[in-house]
Protein backbone atom coordinates (compact mmCIF):
# COMPACT_ATOMS: atom_id res chain seq x y z
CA UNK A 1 85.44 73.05 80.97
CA UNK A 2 85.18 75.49 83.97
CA UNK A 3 89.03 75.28 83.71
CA UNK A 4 88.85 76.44 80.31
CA UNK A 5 86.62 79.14 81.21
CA UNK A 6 88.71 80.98 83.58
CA UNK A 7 91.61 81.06 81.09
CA UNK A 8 89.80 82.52 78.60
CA UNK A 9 88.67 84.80 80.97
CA UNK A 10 92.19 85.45 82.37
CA UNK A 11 93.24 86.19 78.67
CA UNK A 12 90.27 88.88 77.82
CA UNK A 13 91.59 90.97 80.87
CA UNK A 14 95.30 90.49 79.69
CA UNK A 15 94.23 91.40 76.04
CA UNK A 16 92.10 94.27 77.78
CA UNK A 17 94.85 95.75 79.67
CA UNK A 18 96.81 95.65 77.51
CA UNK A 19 95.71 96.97 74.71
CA UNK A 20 92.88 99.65 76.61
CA UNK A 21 95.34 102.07 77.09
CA UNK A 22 96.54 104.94 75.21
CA UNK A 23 99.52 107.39 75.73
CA UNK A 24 99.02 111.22 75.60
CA UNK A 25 102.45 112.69 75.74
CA UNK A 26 101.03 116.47 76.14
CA UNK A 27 99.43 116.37 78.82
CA UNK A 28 100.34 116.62 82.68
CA UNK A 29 103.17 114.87 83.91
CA UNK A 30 100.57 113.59 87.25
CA UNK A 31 97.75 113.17 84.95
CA UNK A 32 96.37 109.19 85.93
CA UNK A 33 96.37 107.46 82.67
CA UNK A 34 93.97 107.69 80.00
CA UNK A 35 91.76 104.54 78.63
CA UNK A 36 89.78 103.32 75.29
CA UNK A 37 87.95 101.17 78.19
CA UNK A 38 84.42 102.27 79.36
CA UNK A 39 83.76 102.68 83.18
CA UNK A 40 81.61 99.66 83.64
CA UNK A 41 84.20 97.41 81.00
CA UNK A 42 86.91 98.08 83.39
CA UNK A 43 84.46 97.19 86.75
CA UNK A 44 84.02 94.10 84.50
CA UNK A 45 87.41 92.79 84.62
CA UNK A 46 88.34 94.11 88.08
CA UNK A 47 85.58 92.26 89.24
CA UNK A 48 86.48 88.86 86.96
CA UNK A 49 89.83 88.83 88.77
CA UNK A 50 88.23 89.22 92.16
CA UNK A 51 86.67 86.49 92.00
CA UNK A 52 89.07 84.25 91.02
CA UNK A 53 91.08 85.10 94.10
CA UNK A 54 90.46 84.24 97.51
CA UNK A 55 90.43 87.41 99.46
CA UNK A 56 90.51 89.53 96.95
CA UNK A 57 88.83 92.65 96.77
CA UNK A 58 87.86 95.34 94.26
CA UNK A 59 87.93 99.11 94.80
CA UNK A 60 87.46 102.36 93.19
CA UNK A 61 90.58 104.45 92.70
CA UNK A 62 89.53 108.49 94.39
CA UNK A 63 92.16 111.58 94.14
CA UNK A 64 95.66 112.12 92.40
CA UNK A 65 97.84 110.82 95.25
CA UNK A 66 98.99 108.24 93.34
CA UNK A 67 98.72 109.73 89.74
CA UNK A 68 100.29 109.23 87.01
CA UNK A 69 99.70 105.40 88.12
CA UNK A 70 96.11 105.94 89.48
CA UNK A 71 93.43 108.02 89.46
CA UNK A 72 89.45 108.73 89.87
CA UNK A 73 89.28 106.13 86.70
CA UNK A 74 90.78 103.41 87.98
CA UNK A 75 89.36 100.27 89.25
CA UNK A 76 92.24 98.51 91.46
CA UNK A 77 92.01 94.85 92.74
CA UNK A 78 93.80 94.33 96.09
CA UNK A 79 95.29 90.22 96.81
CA UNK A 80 95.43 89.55 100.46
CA UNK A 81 98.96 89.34 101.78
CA UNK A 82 100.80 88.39 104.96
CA UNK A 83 102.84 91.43 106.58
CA UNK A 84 105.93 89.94 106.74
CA UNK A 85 105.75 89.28 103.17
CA UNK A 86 106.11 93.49 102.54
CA UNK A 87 108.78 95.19 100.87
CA UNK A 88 109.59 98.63 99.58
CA UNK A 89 107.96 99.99 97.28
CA UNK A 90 104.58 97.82 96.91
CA UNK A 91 101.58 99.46 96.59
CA UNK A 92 99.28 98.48 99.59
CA UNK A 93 95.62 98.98 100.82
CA UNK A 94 95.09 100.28 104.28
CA UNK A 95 92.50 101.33 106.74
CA UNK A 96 93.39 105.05 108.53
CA UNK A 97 92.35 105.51 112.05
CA UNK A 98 89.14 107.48 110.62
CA UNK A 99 87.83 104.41 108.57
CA UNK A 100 88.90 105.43 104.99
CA UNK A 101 90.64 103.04 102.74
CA UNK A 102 93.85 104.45 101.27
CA UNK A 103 96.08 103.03 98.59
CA UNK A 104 99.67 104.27 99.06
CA UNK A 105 103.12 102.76 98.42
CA UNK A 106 105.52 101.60 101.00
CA UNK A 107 108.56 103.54 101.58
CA UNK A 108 110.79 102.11 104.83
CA UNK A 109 110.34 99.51 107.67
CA UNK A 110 110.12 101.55 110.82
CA UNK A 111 110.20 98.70 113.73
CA UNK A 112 106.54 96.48 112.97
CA UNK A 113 105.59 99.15 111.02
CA UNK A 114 105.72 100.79 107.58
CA UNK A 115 105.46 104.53 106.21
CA UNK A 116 103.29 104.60 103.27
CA UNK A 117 102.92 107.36 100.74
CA UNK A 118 101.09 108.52 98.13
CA UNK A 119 103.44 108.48 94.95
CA UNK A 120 102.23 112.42 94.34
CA UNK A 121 102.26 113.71 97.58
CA UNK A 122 104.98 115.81 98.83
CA UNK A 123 104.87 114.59 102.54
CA UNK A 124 105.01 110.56 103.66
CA UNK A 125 101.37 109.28 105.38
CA UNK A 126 100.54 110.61 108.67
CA UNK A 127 99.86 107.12 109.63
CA UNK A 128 101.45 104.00 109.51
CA UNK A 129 100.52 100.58 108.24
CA UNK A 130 101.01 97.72 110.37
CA UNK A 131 99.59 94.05 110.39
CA UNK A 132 95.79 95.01 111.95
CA UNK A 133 95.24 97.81 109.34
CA UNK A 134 96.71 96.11 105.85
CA UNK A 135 94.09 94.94 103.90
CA UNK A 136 96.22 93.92 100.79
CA UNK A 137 98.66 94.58 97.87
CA UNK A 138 97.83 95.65 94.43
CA UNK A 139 97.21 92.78 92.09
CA UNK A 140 95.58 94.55 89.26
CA UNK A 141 94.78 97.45 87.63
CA UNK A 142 91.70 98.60 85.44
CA UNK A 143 91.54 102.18 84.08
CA UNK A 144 88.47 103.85 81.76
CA UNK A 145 87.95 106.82 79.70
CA UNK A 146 86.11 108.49 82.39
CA UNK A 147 85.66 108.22 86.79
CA UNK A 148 83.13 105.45 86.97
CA UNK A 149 80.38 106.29 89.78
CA UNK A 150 80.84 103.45 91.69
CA UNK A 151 83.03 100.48 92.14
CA UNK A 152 79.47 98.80 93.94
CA UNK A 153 77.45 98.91 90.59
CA UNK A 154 77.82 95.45 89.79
């Protein structure tokens, strides 16, 4: 039965995703989607497929780099992975020299490392990620109507 129990779970977050969002062809071309979903619904699922992962790990999306994918109401769920493994063009988690936690997509193989970007921003990272500062690859994606507060209100 446990086995049953995580597919049914695996199929609520499927039906959730795909169905929570909504398209709003006026507005901004940047704009991070928009959501039927509340706040703590979409910590909910995030945190149902974190847990069925080993590794994984759940955070709370912050600023417009990244918009129109992501924004202050998304919930994003990070899957370890092994550097090697990286390729242009995946979106990857990554710890700056000052501590903060930055979701940005790959752009080219420099060497053993990789410039990252944020999808929005005009310039490429000042930083690069390498194999002691990646902390994973997006696995999943949960947006709401609104920024949730926190992604450590569970």
């Amino acid at each position: 039965m446990p086995l049953m129990r995580y597919g049914l779970s695996i199929c609520a977050v499927c039906a959730l995703t795909l169905t929570g969002c909504v398209t709003d062809s006026g507005g901004q071309a940047n704009q991070a989607p928009s959501s039927t979903v509340s706040p703590s619904s979409a910590r909910s699922a995030a945190y149902k497929v974190e847990r069925l992962g080993n590794g994984r790990m759940a955070a709370q999306g912050s600023g417009m780099s990244m918009a129109p994918l992501y924004g202050d109401n998304t919930v994003v769920v990070f899957d370890p992975i092994a550097f090697d493994d990286l390729q242009p063009g995946m979106v990857v988690l990554y710890e700056a020299s000052d501590g903060r936690l930055l979701c940005h997509a790959l752009s080219r193989k420099i060497g053993q490392t990789w410039e990252v970007e944020g999808i929005n921003n005009p310039d490429i990272d000042p930083e690069r990620v390498h194999a002691d500062n990646l902390k994973g690859v997006v696995y999943a994606t949960f947006h709401s109507w609104e920024a949730a507060s926190t992604v450590n209100s569970r």
